[in-house]
mmCIF file of C-alpha atoms in Angstrom:
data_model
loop_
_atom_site.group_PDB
_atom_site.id
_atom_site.type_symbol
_atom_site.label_atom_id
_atom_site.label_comp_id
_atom_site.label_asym_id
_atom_site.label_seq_id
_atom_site.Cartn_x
_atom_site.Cartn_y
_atom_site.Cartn_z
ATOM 1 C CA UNK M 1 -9.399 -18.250 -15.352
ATOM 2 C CA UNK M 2 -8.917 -18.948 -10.929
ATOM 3 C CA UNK M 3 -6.129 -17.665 -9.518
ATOM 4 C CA UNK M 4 -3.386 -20.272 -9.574
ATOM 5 C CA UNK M 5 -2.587 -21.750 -6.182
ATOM 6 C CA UNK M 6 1.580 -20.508 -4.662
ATOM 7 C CA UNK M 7 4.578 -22.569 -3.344
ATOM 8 C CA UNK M 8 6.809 -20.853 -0.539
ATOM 9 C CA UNK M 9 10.252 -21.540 -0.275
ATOM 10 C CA UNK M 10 11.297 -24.777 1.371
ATOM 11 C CA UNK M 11 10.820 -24.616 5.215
ATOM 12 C CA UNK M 12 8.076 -21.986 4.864
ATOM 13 C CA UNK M 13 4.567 -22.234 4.965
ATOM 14 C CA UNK M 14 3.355 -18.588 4.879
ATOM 15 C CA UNK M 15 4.385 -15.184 4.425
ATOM 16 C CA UNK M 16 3.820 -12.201 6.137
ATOM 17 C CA UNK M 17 4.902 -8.465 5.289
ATOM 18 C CA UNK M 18 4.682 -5.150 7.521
ATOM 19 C CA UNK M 19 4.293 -2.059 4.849
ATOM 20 C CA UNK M 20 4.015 1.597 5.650
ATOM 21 C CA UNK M 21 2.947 4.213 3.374
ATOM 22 C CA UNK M 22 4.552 7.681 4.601
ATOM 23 C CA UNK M 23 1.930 10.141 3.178
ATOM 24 C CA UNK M 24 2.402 12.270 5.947
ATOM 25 C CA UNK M 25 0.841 16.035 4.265
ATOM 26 C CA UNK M 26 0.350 14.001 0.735
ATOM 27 C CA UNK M 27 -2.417 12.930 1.321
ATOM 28 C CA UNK M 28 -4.392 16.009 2.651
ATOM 29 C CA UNK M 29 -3.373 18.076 0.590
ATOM 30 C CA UNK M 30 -4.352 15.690 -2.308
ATOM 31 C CA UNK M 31 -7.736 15.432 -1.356
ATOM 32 C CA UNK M 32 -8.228 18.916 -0.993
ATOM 33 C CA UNK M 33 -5.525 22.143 -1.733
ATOM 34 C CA UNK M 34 -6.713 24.308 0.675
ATOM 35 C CA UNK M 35 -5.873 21.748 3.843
ATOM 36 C CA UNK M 36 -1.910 23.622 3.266
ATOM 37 C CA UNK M 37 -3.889 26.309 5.279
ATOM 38 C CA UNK M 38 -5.363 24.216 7.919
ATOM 39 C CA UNK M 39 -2.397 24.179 10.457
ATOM 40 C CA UNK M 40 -3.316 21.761 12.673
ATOM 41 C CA UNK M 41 -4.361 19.111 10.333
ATOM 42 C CA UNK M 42 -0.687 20.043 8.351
ATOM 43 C CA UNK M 43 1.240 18.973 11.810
ATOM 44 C CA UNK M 44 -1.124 16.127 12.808
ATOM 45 C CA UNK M 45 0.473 14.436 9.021
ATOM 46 C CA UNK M 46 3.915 15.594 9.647
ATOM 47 C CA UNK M 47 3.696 13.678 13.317
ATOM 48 C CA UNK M 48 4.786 10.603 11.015
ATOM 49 C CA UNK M 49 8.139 11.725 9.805
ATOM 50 C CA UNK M 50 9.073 14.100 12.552
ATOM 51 C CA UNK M 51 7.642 12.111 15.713
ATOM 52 C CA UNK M 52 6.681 8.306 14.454
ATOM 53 C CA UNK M 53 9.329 7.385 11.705
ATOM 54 C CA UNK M 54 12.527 7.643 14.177
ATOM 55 C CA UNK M 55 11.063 5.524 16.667
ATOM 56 C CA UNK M 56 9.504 2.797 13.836
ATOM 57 C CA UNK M 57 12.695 2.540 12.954
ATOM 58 C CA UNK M 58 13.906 1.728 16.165
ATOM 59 C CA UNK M 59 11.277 -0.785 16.661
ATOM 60 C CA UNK M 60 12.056 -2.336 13.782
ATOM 61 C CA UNK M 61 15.229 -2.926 14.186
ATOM 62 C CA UNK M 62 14.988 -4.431 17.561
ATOM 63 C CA UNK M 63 12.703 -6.967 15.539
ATOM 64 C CA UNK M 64 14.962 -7.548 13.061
ATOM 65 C CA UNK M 65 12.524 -6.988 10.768
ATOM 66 C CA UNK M 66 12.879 -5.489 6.678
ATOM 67 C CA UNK M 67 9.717 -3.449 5.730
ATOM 68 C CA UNK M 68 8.462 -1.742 3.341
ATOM 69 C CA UNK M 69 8.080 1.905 2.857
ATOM 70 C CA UNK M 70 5.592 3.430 -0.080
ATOM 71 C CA UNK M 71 6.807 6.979 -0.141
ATOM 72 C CA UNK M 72 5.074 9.620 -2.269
ATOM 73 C CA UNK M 73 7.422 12.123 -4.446
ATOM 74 C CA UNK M 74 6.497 14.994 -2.695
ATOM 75 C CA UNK M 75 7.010 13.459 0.854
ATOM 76 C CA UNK M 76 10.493 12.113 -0.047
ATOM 77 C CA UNK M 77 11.119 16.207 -1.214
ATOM 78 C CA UNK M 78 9.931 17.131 2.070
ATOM 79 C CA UNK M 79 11.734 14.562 3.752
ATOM 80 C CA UNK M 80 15.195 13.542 2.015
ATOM 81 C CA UNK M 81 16.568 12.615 5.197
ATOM 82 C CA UNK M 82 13.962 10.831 6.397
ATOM 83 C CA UNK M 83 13.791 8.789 3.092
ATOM 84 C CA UNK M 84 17.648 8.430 3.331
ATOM 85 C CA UNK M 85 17.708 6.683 6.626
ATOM 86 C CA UNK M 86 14.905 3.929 5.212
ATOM 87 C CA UNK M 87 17.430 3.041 2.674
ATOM 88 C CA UNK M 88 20.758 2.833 5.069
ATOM 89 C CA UNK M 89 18.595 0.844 7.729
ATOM 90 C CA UNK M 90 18.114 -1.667 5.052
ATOM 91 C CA UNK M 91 14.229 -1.270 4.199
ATOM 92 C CA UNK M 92 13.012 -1.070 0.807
ATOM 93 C CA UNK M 93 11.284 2.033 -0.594
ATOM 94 C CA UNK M 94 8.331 1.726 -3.151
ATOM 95 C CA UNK M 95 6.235 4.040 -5.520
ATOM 96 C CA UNK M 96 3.220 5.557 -3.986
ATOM 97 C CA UNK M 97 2.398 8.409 -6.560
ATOM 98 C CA UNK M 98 3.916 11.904 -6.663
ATOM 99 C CA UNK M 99 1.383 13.620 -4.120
ATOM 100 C CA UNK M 100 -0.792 10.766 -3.315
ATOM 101 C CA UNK M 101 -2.986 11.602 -5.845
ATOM 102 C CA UNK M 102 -6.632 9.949 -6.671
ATOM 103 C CA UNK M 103 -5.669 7.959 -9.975
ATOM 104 C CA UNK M 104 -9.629 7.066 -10.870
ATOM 105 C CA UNK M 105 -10.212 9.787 -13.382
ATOM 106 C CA UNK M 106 -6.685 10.087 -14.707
ATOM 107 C CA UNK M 107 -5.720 9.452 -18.578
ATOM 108 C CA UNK M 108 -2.835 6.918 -19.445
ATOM 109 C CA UNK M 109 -0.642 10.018 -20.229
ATOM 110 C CA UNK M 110 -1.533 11.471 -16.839
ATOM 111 C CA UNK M 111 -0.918 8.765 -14.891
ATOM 112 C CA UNK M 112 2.246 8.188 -16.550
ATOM 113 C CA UNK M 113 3.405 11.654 -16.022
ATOM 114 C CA UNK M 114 1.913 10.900 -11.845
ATOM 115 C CA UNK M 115 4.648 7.702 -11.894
ATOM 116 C CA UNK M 116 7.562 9.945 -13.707
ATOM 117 C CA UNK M 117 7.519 12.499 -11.010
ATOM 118 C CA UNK M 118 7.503 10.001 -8.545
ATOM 119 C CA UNK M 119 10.415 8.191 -9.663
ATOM 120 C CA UNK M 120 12.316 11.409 -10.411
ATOM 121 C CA UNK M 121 11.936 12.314 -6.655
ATOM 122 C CA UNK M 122 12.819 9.131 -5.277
ATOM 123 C CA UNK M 123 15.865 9.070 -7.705
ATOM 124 C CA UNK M 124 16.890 12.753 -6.906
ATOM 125 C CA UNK M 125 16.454 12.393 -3.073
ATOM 126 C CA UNK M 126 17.534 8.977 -2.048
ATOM 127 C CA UNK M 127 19.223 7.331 -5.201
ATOM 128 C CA UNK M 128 16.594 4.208 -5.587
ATOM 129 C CA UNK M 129 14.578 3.251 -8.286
ATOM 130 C CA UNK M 130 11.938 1.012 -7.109
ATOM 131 C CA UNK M 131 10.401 -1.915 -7.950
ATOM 132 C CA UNK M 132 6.892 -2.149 -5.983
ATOM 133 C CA UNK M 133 4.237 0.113 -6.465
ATOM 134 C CA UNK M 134 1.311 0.836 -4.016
ATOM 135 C CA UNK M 135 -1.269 3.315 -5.730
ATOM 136 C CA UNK M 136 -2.052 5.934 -3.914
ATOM 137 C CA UNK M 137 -6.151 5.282 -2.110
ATOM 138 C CA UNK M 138 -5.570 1.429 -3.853
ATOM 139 C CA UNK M 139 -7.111 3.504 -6.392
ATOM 140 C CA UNK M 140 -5.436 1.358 -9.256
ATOM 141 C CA UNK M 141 -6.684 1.876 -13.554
ATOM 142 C CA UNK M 142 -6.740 -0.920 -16.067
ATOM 143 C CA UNK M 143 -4.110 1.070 -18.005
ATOM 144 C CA UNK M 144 -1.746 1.194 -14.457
ATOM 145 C CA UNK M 145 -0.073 -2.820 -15.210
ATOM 146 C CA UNK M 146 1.401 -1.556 -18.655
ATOM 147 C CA UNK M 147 2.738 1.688 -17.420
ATOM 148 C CA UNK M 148 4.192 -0.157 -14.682
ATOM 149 C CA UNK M 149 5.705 -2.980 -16.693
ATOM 150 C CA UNK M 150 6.977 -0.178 -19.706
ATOM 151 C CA UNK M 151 8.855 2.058 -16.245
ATOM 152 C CA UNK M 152 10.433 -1.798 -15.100
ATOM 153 C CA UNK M 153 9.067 -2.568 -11.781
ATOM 154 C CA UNK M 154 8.361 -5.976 -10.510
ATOM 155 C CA UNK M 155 5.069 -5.978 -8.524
ATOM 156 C CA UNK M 156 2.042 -3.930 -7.444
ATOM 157 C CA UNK M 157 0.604 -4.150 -4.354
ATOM 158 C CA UNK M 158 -2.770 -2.537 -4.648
ATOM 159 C CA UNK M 159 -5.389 -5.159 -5.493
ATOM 160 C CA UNK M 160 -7.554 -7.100 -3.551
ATOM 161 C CA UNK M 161 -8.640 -10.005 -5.093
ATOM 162 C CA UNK M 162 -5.808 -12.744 -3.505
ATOM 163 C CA UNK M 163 -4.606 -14.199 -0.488
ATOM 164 C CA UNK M 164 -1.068 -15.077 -2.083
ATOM 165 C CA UNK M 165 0.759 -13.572 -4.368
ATOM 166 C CA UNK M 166 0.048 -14.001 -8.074
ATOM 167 C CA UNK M 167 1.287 -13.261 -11.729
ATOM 168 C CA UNK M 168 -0.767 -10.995 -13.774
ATOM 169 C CA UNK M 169 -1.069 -9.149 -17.188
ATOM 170 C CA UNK M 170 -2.727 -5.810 -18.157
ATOM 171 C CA UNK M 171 -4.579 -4.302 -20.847
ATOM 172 C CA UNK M 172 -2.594 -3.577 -24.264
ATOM 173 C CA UNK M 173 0.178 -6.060 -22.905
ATOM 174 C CA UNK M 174 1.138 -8.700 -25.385
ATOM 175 C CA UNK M 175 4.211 -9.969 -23.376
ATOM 176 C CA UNK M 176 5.576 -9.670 -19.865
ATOM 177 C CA UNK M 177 3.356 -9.085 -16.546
ATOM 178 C CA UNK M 178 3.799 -7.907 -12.844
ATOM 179 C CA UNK M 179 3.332 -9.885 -9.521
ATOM 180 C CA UNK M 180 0.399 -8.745 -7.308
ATOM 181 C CA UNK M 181 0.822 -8.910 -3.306
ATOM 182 C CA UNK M 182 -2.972 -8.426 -2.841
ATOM 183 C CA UNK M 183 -4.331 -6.131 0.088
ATOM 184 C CA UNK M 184 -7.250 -6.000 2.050
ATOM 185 C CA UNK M 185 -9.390 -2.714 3.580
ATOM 186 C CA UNK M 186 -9.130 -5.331 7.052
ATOM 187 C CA UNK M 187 -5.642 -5.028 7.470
ATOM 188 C CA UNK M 188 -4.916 -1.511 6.989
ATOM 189 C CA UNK M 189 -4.565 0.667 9.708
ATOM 190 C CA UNK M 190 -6.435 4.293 8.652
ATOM 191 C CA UNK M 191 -9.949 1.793 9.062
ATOM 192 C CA UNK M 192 -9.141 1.551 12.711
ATOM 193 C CA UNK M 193 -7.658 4.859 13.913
ATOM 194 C CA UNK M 194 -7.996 7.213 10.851
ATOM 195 C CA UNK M 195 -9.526 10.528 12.122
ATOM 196 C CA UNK M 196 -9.473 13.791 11.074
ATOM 197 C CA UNK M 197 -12.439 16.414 11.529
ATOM 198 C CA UNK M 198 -13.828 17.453 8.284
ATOM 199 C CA UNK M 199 -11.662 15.307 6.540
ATOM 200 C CA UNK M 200 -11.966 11.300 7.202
ATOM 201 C CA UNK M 201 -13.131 9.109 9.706
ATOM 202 C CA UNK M 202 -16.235 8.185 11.952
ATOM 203 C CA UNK M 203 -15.426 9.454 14.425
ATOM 204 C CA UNK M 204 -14.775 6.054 16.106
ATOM 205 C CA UNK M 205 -10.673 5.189 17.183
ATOM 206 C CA UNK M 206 -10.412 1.956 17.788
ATOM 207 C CA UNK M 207 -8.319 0.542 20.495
ATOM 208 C CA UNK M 208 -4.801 -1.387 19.740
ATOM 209 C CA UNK M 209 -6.002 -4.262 21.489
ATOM 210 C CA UNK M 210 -9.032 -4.241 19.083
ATOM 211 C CA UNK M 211 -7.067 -3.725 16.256
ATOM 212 C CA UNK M 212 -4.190 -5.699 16.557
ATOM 213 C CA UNK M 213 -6.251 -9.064 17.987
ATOM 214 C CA UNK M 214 -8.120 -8.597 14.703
ATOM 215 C CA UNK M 215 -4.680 -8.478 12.761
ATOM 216 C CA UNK M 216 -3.638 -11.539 14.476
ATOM 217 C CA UNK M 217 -6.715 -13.425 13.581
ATOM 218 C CA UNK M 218 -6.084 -12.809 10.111
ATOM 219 C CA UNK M 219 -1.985 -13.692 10.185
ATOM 220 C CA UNK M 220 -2.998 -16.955 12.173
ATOM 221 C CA UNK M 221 -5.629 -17.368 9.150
ATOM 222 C CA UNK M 222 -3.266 -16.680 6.578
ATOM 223 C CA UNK M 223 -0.345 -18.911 8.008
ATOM 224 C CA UNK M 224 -2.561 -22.226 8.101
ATOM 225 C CA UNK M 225 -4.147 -21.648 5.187
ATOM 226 C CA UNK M 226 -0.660 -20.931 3.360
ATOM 227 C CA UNK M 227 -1.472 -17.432 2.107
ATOM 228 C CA UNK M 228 0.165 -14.014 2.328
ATOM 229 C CA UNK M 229 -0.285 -11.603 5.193
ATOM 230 C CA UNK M 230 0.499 -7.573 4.378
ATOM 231 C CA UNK M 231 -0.187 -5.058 7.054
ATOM 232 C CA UNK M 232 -0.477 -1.435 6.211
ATOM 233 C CA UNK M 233 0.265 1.249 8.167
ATOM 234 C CA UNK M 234 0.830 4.700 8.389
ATOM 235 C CA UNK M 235 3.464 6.221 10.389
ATOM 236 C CA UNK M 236 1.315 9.139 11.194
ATOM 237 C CA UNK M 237 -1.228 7.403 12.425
ATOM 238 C CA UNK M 238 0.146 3.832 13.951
ATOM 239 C CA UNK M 239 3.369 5.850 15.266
ATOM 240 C CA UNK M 240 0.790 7.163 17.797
ATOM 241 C CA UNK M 241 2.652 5.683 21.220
ATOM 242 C CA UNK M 242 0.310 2.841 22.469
ATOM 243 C CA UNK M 243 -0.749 1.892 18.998
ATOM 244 C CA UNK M 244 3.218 1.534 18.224
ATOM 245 C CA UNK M 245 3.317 -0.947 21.431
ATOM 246 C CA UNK M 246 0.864 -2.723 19.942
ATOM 247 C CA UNK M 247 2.438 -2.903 16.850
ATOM 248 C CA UNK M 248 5.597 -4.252 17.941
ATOM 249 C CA UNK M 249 3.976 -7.023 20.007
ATOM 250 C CA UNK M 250 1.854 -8.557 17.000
ATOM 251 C CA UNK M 251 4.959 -8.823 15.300
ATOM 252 C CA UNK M 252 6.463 -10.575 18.015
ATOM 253 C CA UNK M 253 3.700 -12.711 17.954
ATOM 254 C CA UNK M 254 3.778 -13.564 13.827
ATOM 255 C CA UNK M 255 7.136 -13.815 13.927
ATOM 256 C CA UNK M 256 6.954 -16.831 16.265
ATOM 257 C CA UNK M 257 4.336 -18.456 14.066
ATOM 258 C CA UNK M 258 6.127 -21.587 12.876
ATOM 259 C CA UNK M 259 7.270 -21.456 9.139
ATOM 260 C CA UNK M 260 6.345 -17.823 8.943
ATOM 261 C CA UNK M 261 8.810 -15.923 6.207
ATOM 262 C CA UNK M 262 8.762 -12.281 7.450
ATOM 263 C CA UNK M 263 10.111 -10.045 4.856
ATOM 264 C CA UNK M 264 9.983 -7.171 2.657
ATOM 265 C CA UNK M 265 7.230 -7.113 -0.547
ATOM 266 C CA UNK M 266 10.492 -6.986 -2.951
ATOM 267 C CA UNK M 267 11.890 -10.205 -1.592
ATOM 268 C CA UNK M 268 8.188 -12.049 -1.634
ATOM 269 C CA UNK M 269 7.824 -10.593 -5.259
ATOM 270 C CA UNK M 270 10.783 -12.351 -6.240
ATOM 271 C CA UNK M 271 9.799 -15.348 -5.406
ATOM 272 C CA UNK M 272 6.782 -15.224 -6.575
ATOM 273 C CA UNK M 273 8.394 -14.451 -9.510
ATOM 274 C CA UNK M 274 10.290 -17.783 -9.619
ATOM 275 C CA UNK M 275 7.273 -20.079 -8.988
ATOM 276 C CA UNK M 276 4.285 -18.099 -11.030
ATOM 277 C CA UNK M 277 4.164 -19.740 -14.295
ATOM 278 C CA UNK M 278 0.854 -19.032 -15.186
ATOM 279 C CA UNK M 279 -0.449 -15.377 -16.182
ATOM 280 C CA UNK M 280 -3.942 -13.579 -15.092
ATOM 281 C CA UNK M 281 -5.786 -11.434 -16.629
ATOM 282 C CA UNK M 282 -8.416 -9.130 -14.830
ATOM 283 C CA UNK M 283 -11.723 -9.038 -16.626
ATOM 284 C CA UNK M 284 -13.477 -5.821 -17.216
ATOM 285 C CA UNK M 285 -16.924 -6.015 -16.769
ATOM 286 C CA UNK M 286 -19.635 -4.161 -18.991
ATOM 287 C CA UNK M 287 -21.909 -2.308 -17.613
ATOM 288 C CA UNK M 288 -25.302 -3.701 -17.537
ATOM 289 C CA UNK M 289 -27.178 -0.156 -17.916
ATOM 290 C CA UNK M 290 -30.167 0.775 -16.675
ATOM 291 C CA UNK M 291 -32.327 -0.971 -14.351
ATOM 292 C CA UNK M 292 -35.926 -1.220 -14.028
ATOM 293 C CA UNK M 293 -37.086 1.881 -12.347
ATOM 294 C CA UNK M 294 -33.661 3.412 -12.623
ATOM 295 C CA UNK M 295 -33.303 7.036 -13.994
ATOM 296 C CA UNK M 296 -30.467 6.526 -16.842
ATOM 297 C CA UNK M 297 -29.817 10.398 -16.443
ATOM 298 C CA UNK M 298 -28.362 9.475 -12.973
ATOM 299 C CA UNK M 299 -25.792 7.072 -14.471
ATOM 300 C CA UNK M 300 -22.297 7.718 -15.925
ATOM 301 C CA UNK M 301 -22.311 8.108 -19.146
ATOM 302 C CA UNK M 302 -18.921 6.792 -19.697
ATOM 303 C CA UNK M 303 -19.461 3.976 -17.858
ATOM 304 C CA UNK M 304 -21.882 2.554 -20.769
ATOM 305 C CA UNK M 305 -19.161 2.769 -23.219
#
């Protein structure tokens, strides 16, 4: 089954969202415990709420532009105020795990218990319940959709497989499904700037003008060929002074792209909603095992279940 092709509303011809995920420490600490010790890598992550997020905002607002924020558990706990002023400057807060964890080895019971604790935070610091979910790396299972649909949210925005929004269904669902707002590795900001010694990165930073005329191609791309361009960024890293400049002038420049509908992943999610009658279903593939010359001690057992 092809994805199905998407209607926008009347009078637009393309959409375009800006997203942030606000791992600040999360994420470190995630990928390895004993970064809590490493103090200079701790304050380079908590440059995004301390340092970026105030003057995001700012930016934002000048633009008159609704985003949304994926916020892990632990960084709204670190955070509440932080979290609080998304919410009373409008944005929209999503799911991004508990502590940004790496999903790809987790049971159904431990990812579910992953989602709980993020929702309790969220609840307990800033009163919202979401309805998008980003997983945390785009790390997403097969058993994610149905946790998702059983804990009521509306989309996922984790997948990469679209350039519109589409309806989809997961494993062990008989009824319902989720919208995915697909993503894409290009239009993420941590594969342009994203250093850290001994912890990610080439090496390479990449200037904003390199980044954001590459972001630009692909919004131009995406508005005449009717699709769906989402930009994701990280506060700690794109809330770096000239790389927020740049920021603010490529969405200047999409904004002014005729019939461009600029708005939060809830509100496109909705819509897509409204005009997705038909249902996907992922296939999982089956491993083909073993090559010729290939040592079968070398591959994952559980993969040739």
């Amino acid at each position: 089954m092809s994805l199905p092709s998407f209607e926008w509303p009347k009078g637009k011809r393309a959409a375009a969202s800006f997203t942030f995920d606000v791992d600040a420490e999360s994420g470190a600490i995630a990928h390895d415990a004993g970064f809590v010790n490493r103090m200079s890598l701790m304050s380079h992550q908590s440059y995004g709420p301390l340092v970026a997020m105030p003057k995001l905002l700012a930016m934002l607002n000048r633009q008159e532009v609704s985003a949304t924020f994926f916020v892990p558990g632990f960084t709204a706990e670190l955070y509440p105020d932080m979290v609080r002023r998304i919410v009373d400057e409008g944005h929209e807060i999503g799911h991004h795990g508990y502590l940004h964890e790496k999903t790809t080895d987790m049971s159904a019971a431990e990812e579910a218990d992953m989602l709980d604790r993020g929702l309790e935070a969220l609840d307990k610091v800033a009163g919202v319940r979401p309805v998008g979910y980003r997983a945390p790396w785009w790390e997403y299972n097969w058993q994610t959709t149905k946790l998702l649909h059983e804990r009521g949210f509306l989309y996922d925005s984790s997948l990469l497989d679209g350039d519109a929004p589409y309806s989809f269904a997961g494993e062990g669902m008989d009824a319902g499904s989720l919208i995915e707002i697909p993503v894409d590795w290009a239009l993420d900001d941590w594969e342009q700037y994203g250093y850290y010694p001994g912890w990610t990165g080439s090496g390479v930073i990449e200037s904003p003008r390199k980044a954001t005329e590459m972001w630009l191609l692909e919004a131009q791309s995406a508005h005449a060929g009717a699709g769906c361009f989402v930009l994701t960024n990280h506060p700690f890293i794109s809330g770096r002074p000239s790389r927020l400049t740049a920021l603010e002038e490529l969405i200047v420049r999409v904004k002014s792209l005729e019939g461009m509908w600029v708005a939060p992943l809830e509100e496109i999610a909705r819509h897509a909603q409204s005009v997705c009658a038909d249902i996907y279903r992922h296939r999982r593939l089956v491993h083909p095992g073993p090559q010729p010359g290939q040592d079968r001690v070398l591959l994952n057992d559980a993969v040739l279940r």
